[in-house]
Amino acid sequence: EAGVAQSPRYKIIEKRQSVAFWCNPISGHATLYWYQQILGQGPKLLIQFQNNGVVDDSQLPKDRFSAERLKGVDSTLKIQPAKLEDSAVYLCASSLASGGTGTQYFGPGTRLLVL
Amino acid sequence: AQKITQTQPGMFVQEKEAVTLDCTYDTSDPSYGLFWYKQPSSGEMIFLIYQGSYDQQNATEGRYSLNFQKARKSANLVISASQLGDSAMYFCAMRWAGSYQLTFGKGTKLSVIP
């Protein structure tokens, strides 16, 4: 079974530029998460989708970050304009919508460096 | 609010020895789940083991076991027979009832010495 796919793996941009990340979850996983992991810290949830609806985006900086999940499968996370403090690893994860342990499975992440 | 504490920023262990990584948590919910993830330098978070708050037995998965002490609110990860490939960051995380969101600790960097 294929895991969570993310692209690109690495991205370097200058501040005030825009950037977008893509995620394809595990087949059949209705719930999708985007996390931001700053160096030396644990991941912090940015947004959670169930199918194509937003469950929680309370920690998403909505003035510059946006995310969508069209058709309840793939998702994109966008930053516009980027700031230096956005340098981090952006992790996408997916899980079954209900039942079981709710285990989240993560993709390889996108390392973003903002100069 | 839920909180996860990992007090060991770094740990060293000799190859083939066992090591315990500490994790304490704080929640007022009676129903919750505890997870351990491994993050190698490549960046991917790899799921290792899960313990539910109502599980009577400590969880085990191969060389990984979870020492769950509910009264002390601790969920330590035990890795037996350490291998060089175990060198990585290890994160403890908690999910509370009614939500699939995870709260992560700051992690422990494990280094296995040959």
PDB file of C-alpha atoms in Angstrom:
ATOM      1  CA  GLU A   1       0.000   0.000   0.000  1.00  0.00           C
ATOM      2  CA  ALA A   2       1.392   3.374  -0.999  1.00  0.00           C
ATOM      3  CA  GLY A   3       2.140   5.831   1.786  1.00  0.00           C
ATOM      4  CA  VAL A   4       1.495   9.547   2.000  1.00  0.00           C
ATOM      5  CA  ALA A   5       3.140  11.391  -0.881  1.00  0.00           C
ATOM      6  CA  GLN A   6       4.404  14.955  -0.711  1.00  0.00           C
ATOM      7  CA  SER A   7       6.122  17.278  -3.124  1.00  0.00           C
ATOM      8  CA  PRO A   8       8.400  19.034  -3.473  1.00  0.00           C
ATOM      9  CA  ARG A   9      10.859  17.593  -0.951  1.00  0.00           C
ATOM     10  CA  TYR A  10      12.852  20.795  -0.725  1.00  0.00           C
ATOM     11  CA  LYS A  11      12.141  24.414  -1.555  1.00  0.00           C
ATOM     12  CA  ILE A  12      14.201  27.570  -1.194  1.00  0.00           C
ATOM     13  CA  ILE A  13      12.524  30.922  -1.726  1.00  0.00           C
ATOM     14  CA  GLU A  14      13.071  34.533  -0.825  1.00  0.00           C
ATOM     15  CA  LYS A  15      10.889  36.313   1.674  1.00  0.00           C
ATOM     16  CA  ARG A  16       7.685  37.784   0.270  1.00  0.00           C
ATOM     17  CA  GLN A  17       7.551  35.111  -2.442  1.00  0.00           C
ATOM     18  CA  SER A  18       4.804  32.537  -2.557  1.00  0.00           C
ATOM     19  CA  VAL A  19       5.117  28.753  -2.349  1.00  0.00           C
ATOM     20  CA  ALA A  20       2.787  25.769  -2.552  1.00  0.00           C
ATOM     21  CA  PHE A  21       3.066  22.233  -1.239  1.00  0.00           C
ATOM     22  CA  TRP A  22       1.155  19.198  -2.422  1.00  0.00           C
ATOM     23  CA  CYS A  23       0.005  16.108  -0.532  1.00  0.00           C
ATOM     24  CA  ASN A  24      -1.645  12.870  -1.588  1.00  0.00           C
ATOM     25  CA  PRO A  25      -2.890  10.813   1.373  1.00  0.00           C
ATOM     26  CA  ILE A  26      -3.123   7.065   1.782  1.00  0.00           C
ATOM     27  CA  SER A  27      -5.969   5.688  -0.297  1.00  0.00           C
ATOM     28  CA  GLY A  28      -9.175   5.526   1.732  1.00  0.00           C
ATOM     29  CA  HIS A  29      -8.020   7.940   4.425  1.00  0.00           C
ATOM     30  CA  ALA A  30     -10.678  10.595   4.776  1.00  0.00           C
ATOM     31  CA  THR A  31      -8.810  12.741   7.281  1.00  0.00           C
ATOM     32  CA  LEU A  32      -5.806  14.804   6.242  1.00  0.00           C
ATOM     33  CA  TYR A  33      -3.556  17.006   8.354  1.00  0.00           C
ATOM     34  CA  TRP A  34      -0.898  19.624   7.667  1.00  0.00           C
ATOM     35  CA  TYR A  35       1.765  20.190  10.329  1.00  0.00           C
ATOM     36  CA  GLN A  36       4.571  22.717  10.643  1.00  0.00           C
ATOM     37  CA  GLN A  37       7.743  21.508  12.328  1.00  0.00           C
ATOM     38  CA  ILE A  38      10.266  24.164  13.239  1.00  0.00           C
ATOM     39  CA  LEU A  39      13.802  22.976  13.890  1.00  0.00           C
ATOM     40  CA  GLY A  40      14.170  21.493  17.362  1.00  0.00           C
ATOM     41  CA  GLN A  41      10.439  21.235  18.027  1.00  0.00           C
ATOM     42  CA  GLY A  42       7.648  18.734  17.626  1.00  0.00           C
ATOM     43  CA  PRO A  43       5.150  19.129  14.795  1.00  0.00           C
ATOM     44  CA  LYS A  44       2.382  21.675  15.272  1.00  0.00           C
ATOM     45  CA  LEU A  45      -0.990  21.153  13.608  1.00  0.00           C
ATOM     46  CA  LEU A  46      -1.904  23.821  11.074  1.00  0.00           C
ATOM     47  CA  ILE A  47      -5.116  22.439   9.617  1.00  0.00           C
ATOM     48  CA  GLN A  48      -7.219  19.268   9.636  1.00  0.00           C
ATOM     49  CA  PHE A  49      -9.581  18.199   6.853  1.00  0.00           C
ATOM     50  CA  GLN A  50     -12.205  15.512   6.865  1.00  0.00           C
ATOM     51  CA  ASN A  51     -13.019  14.676   3.273  1.00  0.00           C
ATOM     52  CA  ASN A  52     -13.009  18.145   1.693  1.00  0.00           C
ATOM     53  CA  GLY A  53     -14.249  20.039   4.754  1.00  0.00           C
ATOM     54  CA  VAL A  54     -12.116  21.859   7.317  1.00  0.00           C
ATOM     55  CA  VAL A  55     -12.364  20.407  10.829  1.00  0.00           C
ATOM     56  CA  ASP A  56      -9.867  22.697  12.546  1.00  0.00           C
ATOM     57  CA  ASP A  57      -7.755  25.565  11.228  1.00  0.00           C
ATOM     58  CA  SER A  58      -7.414  27.467  14.483  1.00  0.00           C
ATOM     59  CA  GLN A  59      -3.602  27.477  14.319  1.00  0.00           C
ATOM     60  CA  LEU A  60      -3.325  28.386  10.661  1.00  0.00           C
ATOM     61  CA  PRO A  61      -2.004  31.952  10.113  1.00  0.00           C
ATOM     62  CA  LYS A  62      -4.786  32.839   7.745  1.00  0.00           C
ATOM     63  CA  ASP A  63      -3.302  36.145   6.686  1.00  0.00           C
ATOM     64  CA  ARG A  64      -0.627  34.279   4.731  1.00  0.00           C
ATOM     65  CA  PHE A  65      -1.427  30.567   4.794  1.00  0.00           C
ATOM     66  CA  SER A  66      -4.213  28.852   2.912  1.00  0.00           C
ATOM     67  CA  ALA A  67      -5.069  25.231   2.275  1.00  0.00           C
ATOM     68  CA  GLU A  68      -7.590  23.320   0.254  1.00  0.00           C
ATOM     69  CA  ARG A  69      -8.577  19.757  -0.357  1.00  0.00           C
ATOM     70  CA  LEU A  70     -10.580  19.496  -3.514  1.00  0.00           C
ATOM     71  CA  LYS A  71     -12.577  16.311  -4.100  1.00  0.00           C
ATOM     72  CA  GLY A  72     -11.572  15.020  -0.687  1.00  0.00           C
ATOM     73  CA  VAL A  73      -8.267  13.498  -1.801  1.00  0.00           C
ATOM     74  CA  ASP A  74      -5.207  15.627  -2.659  1.00  0.00           C
ATOM     75  CA  SER A  75      -4.456  18.766  -0.730  1.00  0.00           C
ATOM     76  CA  THR A  76      -2.349  21.876  -1.281  1.00  0.00           C
ATOM     77  CA  LEU A  77      -0.932  24.239   1.323  1.00  0.00           C
ATOM     78  CA  LYS A  78       0.087  27.709   0.187  1.00  0.00           C
ATOM     79  CA  ILE A  79       2.086  30.465   1.804  1.00  0.00           C
ATOM     80  CA  GLN A  80       1.802  33.966   0.382  1.00  0.00           C
ATOM     81  CA  PRO A  81       3.833  36.004   1.145  1.00  0.00           C
ATOM     82  CA  ALA A  82       6.476  33.947   2.957  1.00  0.00           C
ATOM     83  CA  LYS A  83       8.363  35.245   5.975  1.00  0.00           C
ATOM     84  CA  LEU A  84      11.719  34.181   7.366  1.00  0.00           C
ATOM     85  CA  GLU A  85      10.011  32.476  10.305  1.00  0.00           C
ATOM     86  CA  ASP A  86       8.136  30.162   7.919  1.00  0.00           C
ATOM     87  CA  SER A  87      11.343  28.189   7.412  1.00  0.00           C
ATOM     88  CA  ALA A  88      10.379  24.729   8.634  1.00  0.00           C
ATOM     89  CA  VAL A  89       9.447  21.238   7.561  1.00  0.00           C
ATOM     90  CA  TYR A  90       5.836  20.934   6.425  1.00  0.00           C
ATOM     91  CA  LEU A  91       4.433  17.504   7.102  1.00  0.00           C
ATOM     92  CA  CYS A  92       1.274  16.021   5.702  1.00  0.00           C
ATOM     93  CA  ALA A  93      -0.444  13.126   7.457  1.00  0.00           C
ATOM     94  CA  SER A  94      -3.584  11.087   6.945  1.00  0.00           C
ATOM     95  CA  SER A  95      -5.773   8.779   8.997  1.00  0.00           C
ATOM     96  CA  LEU A  96      -9.030   6.907   8.773  1.00  0.00           C
ATOM     97  CA  ALA A  97     -11.992   9.139   9.527  1.00  0.00           C
ATOM     98  CA  SER A  98     -13.301   7.066  12.359  1.00  0.00           C
ATOM     99  CA  GLY A  99     -12.771   3.875  14.254  1.00  0.00           C
ATOM    100  CA  GLY A 100      -9.545   2.227  15.301  1.00  0.00           C
ATOM    101  CA  THR A 101      -6.770   4.073  17.030  1.00  0.00           C
ATOM    102  CA  GLY A 102      -6.779   7.152  14.820  1.00  0.00           C
ATOM    103  CA  THR A 103      -3.148   6.542  13.947  1.00  0.00           C
ATOM    104  CA  GLN A 104      -1.767   9.193  11.640  1.00  0.00           C
ATOM    105  CA  TYR A 105       0.653   8.237   8.901  1.00  0.00           C
ATOM    106  CA  PHE A 106       3.048  10.892   7.708  1.00  0.00           C
ATOM    107  CA  GLY A 107       4.607  11.760   4.407  1.00  0.00           C
ATOM    108  CA  PRO A 108       8.311  12.557   3.938  1.00  0.00           C
ATOM    109  CA  GLY A 109       7.745  16.279   4.432  1.00  0.00           C
ATOM    110  CA  THR A 110       8.773  19.392   2.522  1.00  0.00           C
ATOM    111  CA  ARG A 111      11.749  21.339   3.865  1.00  0.00           C
ATOM    112  CA  LEU A 112      11.213  25.041   3.252  1.00  0.00           C
ATOM    113  CA  LEU A 113      13.967  27.598   3.593  1.00  0.00           C
ATOM    114  CA  VAL A 114      12.999  31.253   3.350  1.00  0.00           C
ATOM    115  CA  LEU A 115      15.926  33.619   2.696  1.00  0.00           C
TER     116      LEU A 115
ATOM    117  CA  ALA B   1      -5.297  21.579  27.951  1.00  0.00           C
ATOM    118  CA  GLN B   2      -3.326  18.552  26.905  1.00  0.00           C
ATOM    119  CA  LYS B   3       0.423  18.648  27.333  1.00  0.00           C
ATOM    120  CA  ILE B   4       3.239  16.246  26.518  1.00  0.00           C
ATOM    121  CA  THR B   5       6.635  16.489  28.207  1.00  0.00           C
ATOM    122  CA  GLN B   6       9.814  14.791  27.067  1.00  0.00           C
ATOM    123  CA  THR B   7      12.564  15.751  29.498  1.00  0.00           C
ATOM    124  CA  GLN B   8      15.509  14.123  27.732  1.00  0.00           C
ATOM    125  CA  PRO B   9      16.793  16.282  24.865  1.00  0.00           C
ATOM    126  CA  GLY B  10      19.387  13.634  23.996  1.00  0.00           C
ATOM    127  CA  MET B  11      20.252  10.071  24.924  1.00  0.00           C
ATOM    128  CA  PHE B  12      23.132   7.746  24.129  1.00  0.00           C
ATOM    129  CA  VAL B  13      22.949   3.975  24.168  1.00  0.00           C
ATOM    130  CA  GLN B  14      25.407   1.239  23.324  1.00  0.00           C
ATOM    131  CA  GLU B  15      24.479  -0.993  20.415  1.00  0.00           C
ATOM    132  CA  LYS B  16      22.539  -4.102  21.549  1.00  0.00           C
ATOM    133  CA  GLU B  17      21.604  -2.503  24.865  1.00  0.00           C
ATOM    134  CA  ALA B  18      18.079  -1.469  25.887  1.00  0.00           C
ATOM    135  CA  VAL B  19      17.091   2.172  26.306  1.00  0.00           C
ATOM    136  CA  THR B  20      14.086   3.944  27.832  1.00  0.00           C
ATOM    137  CA  LEU B  21      12.811   7.249  26.498  1.00  0.00           C
ATOM    138  CA  ASP B  22      10.639   9.193  28.929  1.00  0.00           C
ATOM    139  CA  CYS B  23       7.273  10.768  28.248  1.00  0.00           C
ATOM    140  CA  THR B  24       4.795  12.282  30.672  1.00  0.00           C
ATOM    141  CA  TYR B  25       1.449  13.768  29.789  1.00  0.00           C
ATOM    142  CA  ASP B  26      -1.227  15.889  31.318  1.00  0.00           C
ATOM    143  CA  THR B  27      -4.904  15.558  30.551  1.00  0.00           C
ATOM    144  CA  SER B  28      -8.169  15.536  32.436  1.00  0.00           C
ATOM    145  CA  ASP B  29      -9.880  13.341  29.859  1.00  0.00           C
ATOM    146  CA  PRO B  30     -10.336   9.689  30.865  1.00  0.00           C
ATOM    147  CA  SER B  31     -10.138   8.543  27.249  1.00  0.00           C
ATOM    148  CA  TYR B  32      -7.035   9.252  25.200  1.00  0.00           C
ATOM    149  CA  GLY B  33      -4.403   7.610  23.060  1.00  0.00           C
ATOM    150  CA  LEU B  34      -0.639   7.781  23.259  1.00  0.00           C
ATOM    151  CA  PHE B  35       1.701   7.369  20.307  1.00  0.00           C
ATOM    152  CA  TRP B  36       5.411   7.180  19.678  1.00  0.00           C
ATOM    153  CA  TYR B  37       6.936   8.242  16.388  1.00  0.00           C
ATOM    154  CA  LYS B  38      10.493   7.981  15.075  1.00  0.00           C
ATOM    155  CA  GLN B  39      11.924  10.718  12.871  1.00  0.00           C
ATOM    156  CA  PRO B  40      15.215   9.887  11.124  1.00  0.00           C
ATOM    157  CA  SER B  41      17.323  12.606   9.587  1.00  0.00           C
ATOM    158  CA  SER B  42      15.393  12.117   6.340  1.00  0.00           C
ATOM    159  CA  GLY B  43      12.452  13.839   8.036  1.00  0.00           C
ATOM    160  CA  GLU B  44       9.605  11.359   7.769  1.00  0.00           C
ATOM    161  CA  MET B  45       7.650  10.605  10.946  1.00  0.00           C
ATOM    162  CA  ILE B  46       7.382   6.843  11.341  1.00  0.00           C
ATOM    163  CA  PHE B  47       4.663   5.404  13.575  1.00  0.00           C
ATOM    164  CA  LEU B  48       6.070   2.971  16.138  1.00  0.00           C
ATOM    165  CA  ILE B  49       3.512   2.084  18.795  1.00  0.00           C
ATOM    166  CA  TYR B  50       0.122   3.008  20.257  1.00  0.00           C
ATOM    167  CA  GLN B  51      -1.380   2.718  23.746  1.00  0.00           C
ATOM    168  CA  GLY B  52      -5.003   3.433  24.554  1.00  0.00           C
ATOM    169  CA  SER B  53      -5.883   4.784  27.990  1.00  0.00           C
ATOM    170  CA  TYR B  54      -8.202   1.848  28.656  1.00  0.00           C
ATOM    171  CA  ASP B  55      -5.797  -0.809  27.456  1.00  0.00           C
ATOM    172  CA  GLN B  56      -4.955  -3.165  30.303  1.00  0.00           C
ATOM    173  CA  GLN B  57      -1.759  -4.491  28.793  1.00  0.00           C
ATOM    174  CA  ASN B  58       1.317  -2.503  27.838  1.00  0.00           C
ATOM    175  CA  ALA B  59       1.650  -2.247  24.073  1.00  0.00           C
ATOM    176  CA  THR B  60       4.460  -4.069  22.306  1.00  0.00           C
ATOM    177  CA  GLU B  61       5.606  -4.002  18.678  1.00  0.00           C
ATOM    178  CA  GLY B  62       8.696  -6.040  17.970  1.00  0.00           C
ATOM    179  CA  ARG B  63      11.630  -4.393  19.782  1.00  0.00           C
ATOM    180  CA  TYR B  64       9.430  -1.532  20.968  1.00  0.00           C
ATOM    181  CA  SER B  65       7.352  -1.635  24.118  1.00  0.00           C
ATOM    182  CA  LEU B  66       5.477   1.033  25.954  1.00  0.00           C
ATOM    183  CA  ASN B  67       5.737   1.213  29.733  1.00  0.00           C
ATOM    184  CA  PHE B  68       2.338   2.728  30.505  1.00  0.00           C
ATOM    185  CA  GLN B  69       1.827   3.937  34.081  1.00  0.00           C
ATOM    186  CA  LYS B  70      -1.565   5.581  34.070  1.00  0.00           C
ATOM    187  CA  ALA B  71      -1.525   6.828  37.669  1.00  0.00           C
ATOM    188  CA  ARG B  72       1.799   8.549  37.069  1.00  0.00           C
ATOM    189  CA  LYS B  73       0.683   9.754  33.631  1.00  0.00           C
ATOM    190  CA  SER B  74       3.753   8.374  31.972  1.00  0.00           C
ATOM    191  CA  ALA B  75       4.176   6.457  28.732  1.00  0.00           C
ATOM    192  CA  ASN B  76       7.838   5.608  28.339  1.00  0.00           C
ATOM    193  CA  LEU B  77       9.155   3.927  25.210  1.00  0.00           C
ATOM    194  CA  VAL B  78      11.519   1.006  25.694  1.00  0.00           C
ATOM    195  CA  ILE B  79      13.704  -0.071  22.789  1.00  0.00           C
ATOM    196  CA  SER B  80      15.364  -3.419  23.312  1.00  0.00           C
ATOM    197  CA  ALA B  81      18.566  -4.547  21.604  1.00  0.00           C
ATOM    198  CA  SER B  82      19.366  -1.135  20.096  1.00  0.00           C
ATOM    199  CA  GLN B  83      20.622  -1.010  16.528  1.00  0.00           C
ATOM    200  CA  LEU B  84      22.585   1.676  14.722  1.00  0.00           C
ATOM    201  CA  GLY B  85      19.493   2.374  12.622  1.00  0.00           C
ATOM    202  CA  ASP B  86      17.607   3.381  15.754  1.00  0.00           C
ATOM    203  CA  SER B  87      19.554   6.651  15.855  1.00  0.00           C
ATOM    204  CA  ALA B  88      16.872   9.295  15.303  1.00  0.00           C
ATOM    205  CA  MET B  89      14.537  11.761  16.992  1.00  0.00           C
ATOM    206  CA  TYR B  90      11.711  10.149  18.939  1.00  0.00           C
ATOM    207  CA  PHE B  91       8.450  11.955  19.605  1.00  0.00           C
ATOM    208  CA  CYS B  92       5.721  11.131  22.067  1.00  0.00           C
ATOM    209  CA  ALA B  93       2.237  12.321  21.108  1.00  0.00           C
ATOM    210  CA  MET B  94      -1.246  12.242  22.569  1.00  0.00           C
ATOM    211  CA  ARG B  95      -4.706  12.204  21.062  1.00  0.00           C
ATOM    212  CA  TRP B  96      -7.659  12.984  23.270  1.00  0.00           C
ATOM    213  CA  ALA B  97     -11.165  11.592  23.102  1.00  0.00           C
ATOM    214  CA  GLY B  98     -13.359  12.789  20.307  1.00  0.00           C
ATOM    215  CA  SER B  99     -10.495  14.135  18.266  1.00  0.00           C
ATOM    216  CA  TYR B 100      -7.856  12.687  16.022  1.00  0.00           C
ATOM    217  CA  GLN B 101      -5.544  15.650  16.512  1.00  0.00           C
ATOM    218  CA  LEU B 102      -2.144  14.935  17.997  1.00  0.00           C
ATOM    219  CA  THR B 103      -0.196  17.003  20.496  1.00  0.00           C
ATOM    220  CA  PHE B 104       3.530  16.289  20.290  1.00  0.00           C
ATOM    221  CA  GLY B 105       6.350  16.590  22.778  1.00  0.00           C
ATOM    222  CA  LYS B 106       9.627  18.269  21.877  1.00  0.00           C
ATOM    223  CA  GLY B 107      11.332  14.989  21.162  1.00  0.00           C
ATOM    224  CA  THR B 108      14.402  13.072  22.313  1.00  0.00           C
ATOM    225  CA  LYS B 109      17.420  12.565  20.092  1.00  0.00           C
ATOM    226  CA  LEU B 110      18.706   9.017  20.451  1.00  0.00           C
ATOM    227  CA  SER B 111      22.216   8.172  19.369  1.00  0.00           C
ATOM    228  CA  VAL B 112      23.279   4.521  19.205  1.00  0.00           C
ATOM    229  CA  ILE B 113      26.996   3.978  19.702  1.00  0.00           C
ATOM    230  CA  PRO B 114      28.707   1.022  18.027  1.00  0.00           C
TER     231      PRO B 114
END
